[in-house]
Backbone as JSON, one array per atom type, in Angstrom:
{
  "sequence": "XXXXXXXXXXXXXXXXXXXXXXXXXXXXXXXXXXXXXXXXXXXXXXXXXXXXXXXXXXXXXXXXXXXXXXXXXXXXXXXXXXXXXXXXXXXXXXXXXXXXXXXXXXXXXXXXXXXXXXXXXXXXXXXXXXXXXXXXXXXXXXXXXXXXXXXXXXXXXXXXXXXXXXXXXXXXXXXXXXXXXXXXXXXXXXXXXXXXXXXXXXXXXXXXXXXXXXXXXXXXXXXXXXXXXXXXXXXXXX",
  "N": [[-33.05, -29.57, 109.83], [-30.22, -29.85, 110.88], [-26.99, -31.37, 110.05], [-24.41, -32.89, 111.98], [-21.12, -32.34, 111.73], [-18.79, -34.94, 111.21], [-15.69, -35.78, 113.21], [-12.36, -35.39, 112.46], [-9.83, -37.25, 111.84], [-6.25, -36.89, 112.71], [-4.34, -37.35, 110.49], [-6.56, -37.34, 108.38], [-7.46, -35.02, 108.53], [-4.81, -33.55, 108.04], [-4.95, -33.73, 105.03], [-6.87, -32.64, 104.3], [-6.65, -30.31, 104.89], [-4.38, -29.02, 103.37], [-2.9, -28.87, 99.7], [-2.37, -30.34, 97.69], [-0.25, -30.18, 94.48], [-0.51, -30.71, 91.22], [1.87, -32.45, 90.19], [2.81, -33.42, 92.31], [1.18, -35.77, 92.87], [1.48, -36.92, 90.85], [-0.11, -37.53, 88.2], [-0.61, -36.42, 84.93], [-0.77, -32.92, 83.58], [-2.14, -30.44, 81.76], [-2.36, -28.31, 79.55], [-4.67, -25.23, 79.35], [-6.49, -23.75, 76.66], [-7.17, -20.37, 76.37], [-10.44, -19.0, 76.16], [-10.61, -18.62, 72.91], [-11.39, -15.65, 70.66], [-14.91, -15.48, 69.44], [-15.31, -14.05, 66.72], [-13.09, -14.28, 64.89], [-10.34, -15.19, 62.4], [-11.52, -18.8, 61.54], [-9.51, -19.53, 60.49], [-7.04, -18.97, 61.2], [-3.94, -18.46, 63.42], [-3.71, -20.12, 66.09], [-3.61, -19.15, 69.58], [-1.82, -19.43, 70.86], [0.96, -20.31, 69.53], [3.92, -19.88, 68.13], [4.88, -16.75, 66.21], [6.67, -15.67, 65.83], [10.26, -15.16, 63.79], [8.67, -16.97, 61.09], [7.9, -16.75, 57.71], [5.87, -16.17, 56.2], [5.12, -17.28, 52.67], [3.11, -16.06, 49.96], [0.6, -17.2, 47.61], [1.64, -18.56, 44.85], [0.27, -17.54, 42.21], [-2.43, -15.33, 42.41], [-5.21, -15.73, 40.71], [-7.49, -17.3, 39.0], [-7.99, -20.42, 38.44], [-8.79, -20.88, 35.19], [-7.87, -18.46, 34.5], [-4.72, -18.33, 33.83], [-5.45, -20.47, 31.47], [-6.94, -19.01, 29.65], [-5.44, -16.77, 29.56], [-3.26, -17.62, 28.01], [-4.67, -18.22, 25.79], [-5.58, -16.01, 25.15], [-3.31, -14.37, 24.28], [-1.93, -16.35, 21.93], [-3.79, -15.78, 20.03], [-3.57, -13.4, 19.57], [-1.03, -12.5, 18.62], [-1.51, -14.3, 16.3], [-3.5, -12.49, 15.16], [-1.88, -10.02, 14.88], [0.28, -11.31, 13.43], [-1.38, -11.45, 10.27], [-1.79, -8.98, 10.21], [0.42, -8.0, 9.62], [1.39, -9.38, 7.59], [-0.8, -8.45, 5.58], [-0.08, -5.93, 5.35], [2.34, -6.39, 4.35], [2.93, -7.69, 2.26], [1.7, -7.27, -0.06], [3.2, -5.0, -1.06], [5.48, -5.68, -1.44], [5.42, -7.67, -2.59], [4.42, -6.6, -5.78], [6.93, -4.33, -6.12], [8.4, -6.11, -6.29], [7.57, -7.65, -8.42], [7.85, -6.06, -10.59], [10.81, -5.23, -10.52], [11.78, -7.62, -11.7], [10.52, -8.3, -13.42], [11.49, -6.41, -15.11], [14.47, -6.76, -15.42], [14.13, -9.57, -16.4], [12.36, -8.74, -19.08], [15.06, -7.71, -20.12], [17.07, -9.3, -20.18], [15.43, -10.87, -21.83], [15.31, -9.25, -24.22], [18.29, -9.51, -25.1], [18.26, -12.05, -25.81], [16.38, -12.06, -27.91], [17.75, -11.14, -30.28], [20.19, -12.56, -30.35], [18.78, -14.63, -31.04], [17.11, -13.69, -33.66], [20.2, -12.86, -35.18], [20.97, -15.89, -35.86], [18.78, -17.04, -36.73], [18.95, -15.96, -39.05], [21.73, -16.51, -40.29], [21.42, -19.09, -40.49], [19.97, -20.54, -42.57], [23.22, -20.68, -44.08], [24.43, -22.49, -43.44], [27.47, -23.14, -42.65], [30.27, -23.3, -40.71], [30.07, -19.93, -39.75], [27.19, -20.19, -39.19], [27.03, -22.49, -37.79], [28.38, -21.68, -35.18], [27.04, -19.33, -34.7], [24.71, -20.66, -33.89], [25.55, -21.88, -31.56], [26.02, -19.72, -29.99], [23.79, -18.78, -28.91], [22.81, -21.0, -28.13], [24.39, -21.56, -25.63], [24.09, -18.4, -24.67], [20.67, -18.92, -24.05], [21.48, -20.47, -22.02], [22.49, -19.48, -19.68], [21.17, -17.25, -19.74], [18.44, -17.88, -18.57], [15.96, -18.17, -16.49], [15.86, -19.41, -14.47], [18.81, -19.55, -13.54], [19.29, -16.11, -13.46], [18.1, -15.16, -11.49], [19.02, -16.71, -9.77], [20.52, -17.64, -6.07], [23.15, -16.33, -6.02], [23.12, -13.87, -6.99], [21.02, -12.35, -5.58], [19.47, -11.79, -2.05], [17.83, -13.33, 0.15], [15.22, -11.75, 1.03], [14.78, -10.49, -1.13], [16.36, -8.28, -2.56], [19.31, -7.13, -4.42], [22.16, -8.22, -4.54], [24.71, -7.34, -6.0], [27.27, -4.96, -6.66], [25.42, -2.14, -8.43], [26.06, 0.72, -9.7], [26.03, 3.7, -10.76], [26.43, 6.49, -13.03], [27.13, 9.49, -13.15], [24.65, 12.34, -12.5], [24.22, 12.33, -9.2], [20.73, 10.48, -7.89], [17.96, 8.64, -7.58], [17.93, 5.25, -7.02], [17.32, 3.12, -9.9], [15.16, 0.38, -11.45], [15.67, -0.87, -13.68], [17.93, 0.63, -13.38], [18.93, -1.08, -11.62], [18.76, -3.71, -13.54], [20.26, -3.37, -15.81], [22.99, -3.74, -14.52], [23.27, -6.16, -13.64], [25.32, -8.92, -13.43], [25.3, -11.35, -15.3], [23.55, -10.38, -17.11], [25.15, -7.9, -18.21], [27.59, -9.11, -19.11], [26.83, -11.05, -21.23], [25.46, -8.3, -22.9], [27.61, -7.19, -23.38], [28.6, -9.06, -25.49], [26.73, -9.37, -27.4], [26.2, -6.97, -28.32], [28.9, -6.9, -29.2], [28.13, -8.47, -31.66], [26.19, -7.22, -33.29], [27.62, -4.93, -34.44], [29.27, -6.57, -35.67], [27.77, -7.89, -37.72], [26.34, -5.19, -38.44], [23.79, -4.55, -37.74], [21.1, -2.64, -37.83], [20.03, -0.92, -35.26], [17.98, 0.62, -34.0], [16.01, 0.78, -35.69], [14.24, -1.03, -34.75], [13.53, -0.17, -32.47], [11.72, 2.06, -33.36], [9.21, 3.75, -33.99], [7.73, 5.09, -36.02], [8.78, 4.33, -38.1], [8.84, 2.09, -41.1], [6.82, -0.37, -41.75], [6.46, -4.31, -41.94], [4.78, -5.8, -44.28], [2.49, -8.92, -42.73], [1.72, -11.71, -43.9], [-0.16, -14.07, -44.74], [0.78, -17.68, -45.64], [-0.86, -19.04, -47.98], [-1.24, -16.47, -49.06], [0.68, -15.55, -50.15], [1.85, -17.85, -51.98], [0.09, -17.68, -53.44], [0.75, -15.45, -54.61], [2.98, -15.25, -55.78], [1.83, -17.35, -58.3], [1.07, -15.45, -59.61], [2.91, -13.03, -60.03], [4.94, -15.11, -61.25], [2.95, -16.14, -63.63], [2.88, -13.53, -65.0], [5.17, -13.38, -65.99], [5.66, -15.3, -67.46], [3.55, -14.65, -69.44], [4.76, -12.71, -70.2]],
  "CA": [[-32.22, -30.64, 110.6], [-28.57, -30.19, 110.88], [-25.98, -32.5, 110.3], [-23.11, -32.15, 112.8], [-19.66, -32.45, 111.27], [-17.66, -36.36, 111.76], [-14.6, -35.92, 113.98], [-11.86, -36.12, 111.49], [-8.44, -37.34, 112.4], [-4.77, -35.86, 112.32], [-3.58, -37.58, 109.13], [-7.42, -36.96, 107.37], [-7.45, -33.39, 108.4], [-4.0, -32.93, 107.22], [-4.88, -33.74, 103.89], [-8.29, -31.85, 103.98], [-5.94, -28.97, 104.78], [-3.28, -28.59, 101.89], [-3.51, -28.74, 98.91], [-1.39, -30.61, 96.7], [0.44, -29.81, 93.3], [-0.41, -31.92, 90.06], [3.04, -33.07, 90.17], [3.24, -34.45, 93.56], [0.54, -37.11, 92.78], [1.71, -37.98, 89.79], [-0.92, -36.87, 87.28], [-0.27, -34.97, 83.81], [-0.98, -31.99, 83.59], [-2.99, -30.08, 80.56], [-2.57, -26.71, 79.62], [-6.18, -24.99, 78.75], [-6.15, -22.26, 76.03], [-8.16, -19.33, 76.48], [-11.68, -19.15, 74.66], [-10.71, -17.46, 71.24], [-12.94, -14.85, 70.23], [-15.47, -16.07, 68.44], [-14.77, -13.14, 65.2], [-11.54, -14.27, 64.81], [-10.84, -15.81, 61.15], [-11.47, -19.51, 62.38], [-8.76, -20.36, 59.97], [-6.4, -17.89, 62.02], [-3.37, -18.83, 64.47], [-3.91, -20.49, 67.67], [-2.95, -17.99, 70.41], [-0.75, -20.05, 71.52], [1.44, -20.88, 68.44], [5.16, -18.88, 68.13], [4.77, -16.65, 64.98], [8.29, -15.23, 65.43], [10.47, -16.42, 62.7], [7.76, -17.78, 60.37], [7.59, -16.32, 56.65], [4.68, -16.49, 55.11], [4.58, -17.17, 51.78], [2.39, -15.39, 49.1], [0.93, -18.11, 46.49], [2.29, -18.17, 43.2], [-0.94, -16.93, 41.75], [-3.74, -15.27, 42.92], [-5.92, -15.63, 40.05], [-8.12, -18.3, 39.38], [-7.3, -21.54, 37.59], [-8.87, -20.48, 34.46], [-6.99, -16.96, 34.29], [-3.92, -18.94, 33.02], [-5.51, -21.09, 30.58], [-7.47, -17.72, 29.13], [-4.71, -15.68, 29.31], [-2.59, -18.57, 26.98], [-5.56, -18.48, 24.67], [-5.45, -14.55, 24.15], [-1.63, -14.34, 23.86], [-1.99, -16.61, 21.04], [-4.06, -15.43, 19.56], [-3.18, -11.86, 19.39], [0.09, -12.9, 17.61], [-2.16, -14.45, 15.27], [-3.92, -11.02, 14.77], [-0.75, -9.43, 14.48], [1.02, -11.59, 12.02], [-1.73, -11.9, 9.87], [-2.05, -7.56, 9.67], [1.48, -7.61, 9.01], [1.31, -9.67, 6.64], [-1.34, -7.88, 4.63], [0.47, -4.95, 4.92], [3.87, -5.83, 4.0], [3.09, -8.15, 1.56], [1.42, -6.61, -1.61], [3.7, -4.14, -1.6], [6.85, -6.48, -1.8], [4.74, -8.66, -4.57], [4.5, -5.41, -6.27], [8.44, -4.13, -5.9], [9.35, -7.39, -7.05], [7.58, -8.12, -9.73], [8.61, -5.05, -11.28], [12.03, -5.95, -10.93], [11.65, -9.22, -11.72], [10.45, -8.01, -14.95], [12.89, -5.23, -15.59], [15.79, -7.87, -15.56], [13.07, -10.25, -17.54], [12.69, -8.05, -20.44], [16.62, -7.12, -20.36], [17.7, -10.86, -20.74], [14.41, -11.39, -23.44], [15.92, -8.32, -25.35], [19.13, -10.44, -25.76], [18.16, -13.51, -26.59], [15.76, -11.74, -29.19], [18.46, -10.37, -31.11], [20.86, -13.21, -30.83], [18.09, -15.21, -32.27], [17.34, -12.72, -35.08], [21.22, -13.74, -36.14], [21.22, -17.27, -35.76], [17.74, -17.64, -37.5], [19.33, -14.99, -40.45], [22.5, -17.53, -40.59], [20.74, -20.72, -40.55], [20.72, -21.05, -44.36], [24.23, -20.54, -44.44], [24.82, -23.73, -43.4], [28.63, -23.26, -42.12], [31.02, -22.75, -39.52], [29.45, -19.25, -39.5], [25.62, -20.38, -38.58], [26.82, -22.98, -36.34], [28.59, -20.4, -34.02], [25.93, -18.16, -34.07], [23.31, -21.36, -33.04], [25.69, -22.1, -30.09], [26.56, -18.84, -28.59], [22.39, -18.59, -28.95], [22.43, -21.98, -26.65], [24.96, -20.89, -24.39], [22.71, -17.48, -23.91], [19.66, -19.73, -23.55], [21.02, -21.64, -20.78], [22.97, -18.41, -19.29], [19.79, -15.66, -19.46], [17.51, -18.67, -17.79], [15.14, -17.71, -14.9], [16.73, -20.07, -12.92], [20.51, -18.77, -13.4], [20.09, -14.83, -13.36], [17.61, -14.97, -9.82], [19.69, -17.31, -8.48], [21.1, -16.9, -4.64], [24.52, -15.95, -6.2], [22.83, -12.73, -7.33], [19.89, -12.16, -4.94], [19.95, -12.03, -1.34], [16.16, -14.14, 0.31], [14.53, -10.91, 1.2], [15.02, -9.84, -2.29], [17.64, -7.3, -3.03], [20.46, -7.79, -5.28], [24.16, -8.72, -4.2], [26.15, -7.08, -6.87], [27.13, -3.41, -6.84], [24.75, -1.25, -8.81], [27.47, 2.07, -10.05], [24.77, 5.02, -11.1], [27.17, 7.54, -13.53], [26.45, 10.92, -13.15], [24.89, 13.11, -11.15], [23.12, 11.04, -7.74], [19.6, 10.23, -8.14], [17.55, 7.56, -7.16], [18.41, 3.58, -8.43], [15.69, 2.67, -10.84], [15.25, -0.81, -11.8], [16.4, -0.47, -14.91], [20.13, -0.04, -12.85], [19.72, -3.09, -11.61], [18.63, -4.75, -14.6], [21.51, -3.42, -16.36], [24.07, -3.55, -13.62], [23.4, -7.42, -13.51], [26.44, -9.76, -13.96], [25.08, -12.02, -16.55], [22.86, -9.24, -18.43], [25.91, -7.03, -18.37], [28.1, -10.16, -19.93], [26.12, -10.72, -23.0], [24.89, -7.47, -23.86], [28.91, -6.89, -24.52], [28.42, -10.04, -26.17], [25.13, -8.63, -28.54], [26.75, -5.66, -28.79], [29.51, -6.93, -30.71], [27.14, -9.44, -32.74], [25.65, -6.19, -34.07], [28.49, -4.1, -34.94], [30.0, -7.18, -36.35], [26.35, -7.5, -38.56], [25.84, -4.1, -39.25], [22.63, -4.38, -37.59], [20.9, -1.3, -37.32], [18.89, -1.61, -34.3], [17.5, 1.62, -34.2], [14.94, -0.02, -36.41], [13.28, -1.63, -33.65], [12.35, 1.13, -31.65], [11.22, 3.0, -34.46], [8.42, 3.15, -34.26], [7.4, 5.33, -36.92], [9.01, 3.78, -39.48], [7.4, 1.24, -41.97], [6.62, -1.82, -41.31], [6.64, -5.02, -42.99], [3.35, -6.18, -43.94], [2.45, -9.43, -42.5], [1.29, -11.79, -44.59], [-0.43, -15.71, -44.78], [1.46, -18.46, -46.79], [-1.26, -19.4, -48.81], [-1.39, -14.93, -49.71], [2.36, -15.85, -50.45], [1.99, -18.96, -52.69], [-0.99, -16.94, -54.82], [1.29, -13.38, -55.13], [4.12, -15.77, -56.24], [2.1, -17.7, -58.58], [0.85, -14.29, -60.41], [3.91, -13.42, -60.61], [5.33, -16.18, -62.18], [2.34, -16.08, -65.09], [2.95, -12.38, -65.27], [6.75, -13.37, -66.17], [5.71, -16.18, -68.46], [2.88, -14.19, -70.43], [5.73, -11.94, -71.91]],
  "C": [[-30.81, -30.69, 110.61], [-27.69, -31.11, 111.08], [-24.68, -32.65, 110.7], [-22.15, -32.95, 111.45], [-19.11, -33.72, 111.82], [-16.5, -35.46, 112.04], [-13.12, -36.57, 112.63], [-10.46, -36.17, 112.63], [-7.47, -37.0, 112.32], [-4.95, -35.99, 111.07], [-5.04, -37.01, 108.44], [-7.37, -35.45, 107.53], [-6.18, -32.79, 108.11], [-4.02, -33.2, 105.63], [-6.03, -33.08, 103.79], [-7.79, -30.87, 104.46], [-4.83, -28.33, 103.55], [-3.62, -29.51, 100.96], [-2.54, -29.18, 98.0], [-0.73, -30.4, 95.24], [0.33, -31.22, 92.55], [0.72, -32.89, 90.34], [3.64, -33.97, 91.22], [2.32, -35.59, 93.46], [0.37, -37.24, 91.4], [0.92, -38.08, 88.25], [-0.29, -35.53, 86.56], [-1.24, -33.76, 83.77], [-1.67, -31.5, 82.02], [-3.05, -28.74, 80.03], [-4.28, -26.28, 78.8], [-6.23, -23.75, 78.28], [-7.65, -21.53, 76.41], [-9.44, -19.81, 75.63], [-11.36, -17.9, 74.02], [-12.01, -16.34, 70.88], [-13.34, -15.54, 69.15], [-15.79, -15.47, 66.54], [-14.15, -13.2, 64.88], [-11.43, -14.99, 63.82], [-11.01, -17.38, 62.12], [-10.18, -20.84, 61.76], [-7.36, -19.44, 60.77], [-5.14, -19.11, 62.79], [-3.96, -19.06, 65.25], [-3.03, -18.96, 68.42], [-1.79, -18.27, 70.75], [0.81, -20.45, 70.78], [2.61, -19.41, 68.32], [4.83, -18.27, 66.46], [5.82, -15.9, 64.66], [9.5, -16.21, 63.98], [10.29, -17.23, 61.38], [7.61, -16.21, 59.78], [6.66, -16.55, 55.97], [5.24, -16.25, 54.1], [3.62, -16.91, 50.85], [2.05, -16.69, 48.26], [0.84, -17.39, 45.06], [1.44, -17.52, 42.81], [-2.13, -17.13, 42.17], [-5.15, -15.15, 42.2], [-6.53, -16.97, 40.17], [-7.54, -19.05, 38.31], [-7.57, -21.57, 36.42], [-7.69, -19.29, 33.58], [-6.01, -17.61, 33.2], [-4.05, -19.61, 31.52], [-6.19, -19.81, 29.44], [-6.18, -17.09, 29.26], [-3.68, -16.4, 27.94], [-3.63, -18.19, 25.78], [-5.37, -17.0, 23.99], [-3.99, -13.83, 23.36], [-1.71, -15.09, 22.74], [-2.89, -16.11, 19.6], [-4.43, -13.62, 19.28], [-1.78, -12.48, 18.73], [-0.36, -13.46, 16.45], [-2.77, -13.25, 14.04], [-2.85, -10.65, 13.96], [-0.07, -9.77, 13.18], [0.26, -11.37, 10.62], [-1.83, -10.64, 9.42], [-0.68, -7.33, 8.78], [1.57, -8.1, 8.02], [0.64, -9.13, 5.21], [-0.81, -6.72, 4.48], [1.89, -4.78, 4.64], [3.86, -6.96, 2.38], [2.51, -8.41, -0.17], [2.44, -6.08, -2.2], [5.38, -4.25, -1.7], [6.32, -7.21, -2.77], [4.55, -7.38, -5.62], [6.11, -4.74, -6.87], [9.12, -5.34, -6.47], [9.11, -8.12, -8.3], [8.13, -7.21, -10.69], [9.56, -4.93, -11.84], [12.26, -6.45, -11.33], [11.88, -9.02, -13.32], [11.05, -7.11, -15.77], [14.31, -6.34, -15.6], [15.57, -9.14, -16.82], [13.04, -9.54, -18.65], [14.45, -7.44, -21.07], [17.43, -8.35, -21.43], [16.77, -11.17, -21.95], [15.36, -10.36, -24.95], [17.28, -9.34, -26.29], [19.31, -11.6, -26.44], [17.14, -13.13, -27.62], [16.88, -11.49, -29.9], [19.53, -11.64, -31.58], [20.09, -14.42, -31.57], [17.95, -15.09, -33.25], [18.69, -13.54, -35.86], [21.48, -14.63, -36.51], [20.6, -17.23, -36.79], [18.37, -16.92, -39.12], [20.65, -15.83, -41.17], [22.63, -18.99, -41.3], [20.81, -21.21, -41.91], [22.06, -21.42, -44.8], [24.91, -21.87, -44.61], [26.26, -24.27, -43.49], [29.14, -23.14, -41.66], [30.19, -21.39, -38.69], [28.1, -19.35, -38.75], [26.14, -21.77, -37.62], [27.59, -22.41, -34.91], [27.6, -19.82, -33.4], [24.93, -19.41, -33.04], [24.22, -21.38, -31.96], [26.09, -21.0, -29.39], [24.75, -18.78, -28.59], [22.24, -19.58, -28.15], [23.2, -21.64, -25.25], [24.35, -19.57, -23.7], [21.87, -18.12, -23.52], [19.89, -19.99, -22.11], [21.67, -20.17, -19.7], [21.73, -17.34, -18.57], [18.8, -16.38, -19.18], [16.74, -17.82, -16.89], [15.8, -18.25, -13.76], [18.37, -19.73, -12.53], [20.1, -17.35, -13.5], [18.97, -14.15, -11.86], [17.87, -15.91, -9.29], [20.29, -16.58, -7.47], [22.02, -16.16, -4.88], [23.93, -14.17, -6.24], [21.83, -11.51, -6.61], [19.98, -12.82, -3.65], [18.1, -12.57, -1.26], [15.54, -12.52, 0.35], [14.26, -9.61, -0.31], [15.91, -8.81, -3.39], [18.85, -8.09, -3.63], [21.83, -7.49, -4.21], [24.86, -8.05, -4.35], [25.72, -5.46, -6.53], [26.2, -2.8, -7.86], [25.82, 0.48, -9.04], [26.04, 2.87, -11.14], [26.31, 6.11, -11.87], [26.0, 8.72, -13.42], [25.97, 11.59, -12.54], [24.06, 12.37, -10.35], [22.04, 11.45, -8.43], [19.46, 8.64, -7.82], [17.81, 6.14, -8.09], [17.1, 3.25, -8.58], [16.04, 1.04, -11.27], [15.68, -0.9, -13.12], [17.84, -0.38, -14.93], [20.32, -1.17, -12.96], [19.46, -4.2, -12.23], [19.79, -5.49, -15.15], [22.9, -3.75, -15.57], [24.56, -5.29, -13.26], [24.91, -8.21, -14.15], [26.88, -10.65, -15.17], [24.49, -11.43, -17.39], [24.36, -8.54, -18.73], [26.99, -7.61, -19.06], [27.46, -10.36, -21.2], [25.27, -9.21, -23.16], [26.53, -6.91, -24.51], [29.18, -7.76, -25.48], [27.43, -9.58, -27.81], [26.04, -7.5, -28.81], [27.83, -5.91, -30.46], [28.85, -7.54, -31.89], [26.48, -8.13, -33.81], [26.29, -5.41, -34.55], [29.36, -5.6, -36.07], [28.86, -7.75, -37.83], [25.72, -6.74, -39.47], [24.59, -4.39, -38.76], [22.4, -2.82, -36.7], [19.23, -1.6, -35.74], [18.09, -0.23, -33.4], [15.48, 1.6, -34.81], [13.99, 0.16, -35.82], [12.71, -0.96, -32.47], [12.08, 2.29, -32.16], [10.32, 2.96, -34.54], [7.06, 3.91, -35.63], [7.86, 5.18, -38.51], [8.48, 2.9, -40.77], [7.9, 0.53, -41.92], [6.31, -3.21, -42.06], [5.33, -5.8, -43.12], [3.43, -7.94, -44.12], [1.41, -10.15, -42.95], [1.21, -13.7, -44.96], [0.25, -16.4, -46.18], [1.05, -18.67, -47.69], [-1.37, -17.51, -49.47], [0.05, -15.29, -50.67], [2.52, -16.53, -52.12], [1.03, -17.91, -54.01], [-0.08, -15.93, -55.42], [2.24, -14.09, -56.02], [3.98, -16.42, -57.34], [1.75, -16.35, -59.93], [1.7, -13.77, -60.62], [4.83, -13.76, -62.18], [4.26, -15.78, -63.73], [2.46, -15.1, -65.81], [4.09, -12.6, -66.74], [6.57, -14.1, -67.8], [4.9, -15.58, -69.71], [3.7, -13.23, -71.31], [6.5, -12.95, -72.4]]
}
């Protein structure tokens, strides 16, 4: 069974034969994007996106979030380990050198004080102006030759080196701790004062350094009293 085509009027035929554009009919047009490749990245750019003039910036850090924290922790641990190793390598040698130098300077100061104390004690029974001057000189030496004064920042740098000049007479050689101690301004001053006192009282310092010379036998007070009684009894028996 065939259906006969219906007759169309002239106006209907005109519409049926002509194709109008959507703009003419007042309809909105929408562009349909071509199907993309299914293998493309789902996060990629659309095909109709203009990429000209667009500068893609790289991320600030391509590491995971924990990498910054781990890097900071390792840097801190490495710094602490380096400081510990440096301390072990430098503190002990520095202590040994500083201890030896300090002991040499202290020995020189103690030697000078010992001579002045001996002079003061020897003149003390006189109880006159001479003994008073010797005691006053000793007190002044104790103050100036004290540890606080001879090791003050006036003569020593923060790193332990001396700030005063050390002159070595004679041939060129390495500076010794004894040279540094002898060149100390305070010790140099009191060494001259002690030398004048030694000459004034005709003291023989060579006896103190002579290890083979005669020695005074040290006896207790009880032994001294008993010996004195025996001598007295013998004198009376006579």
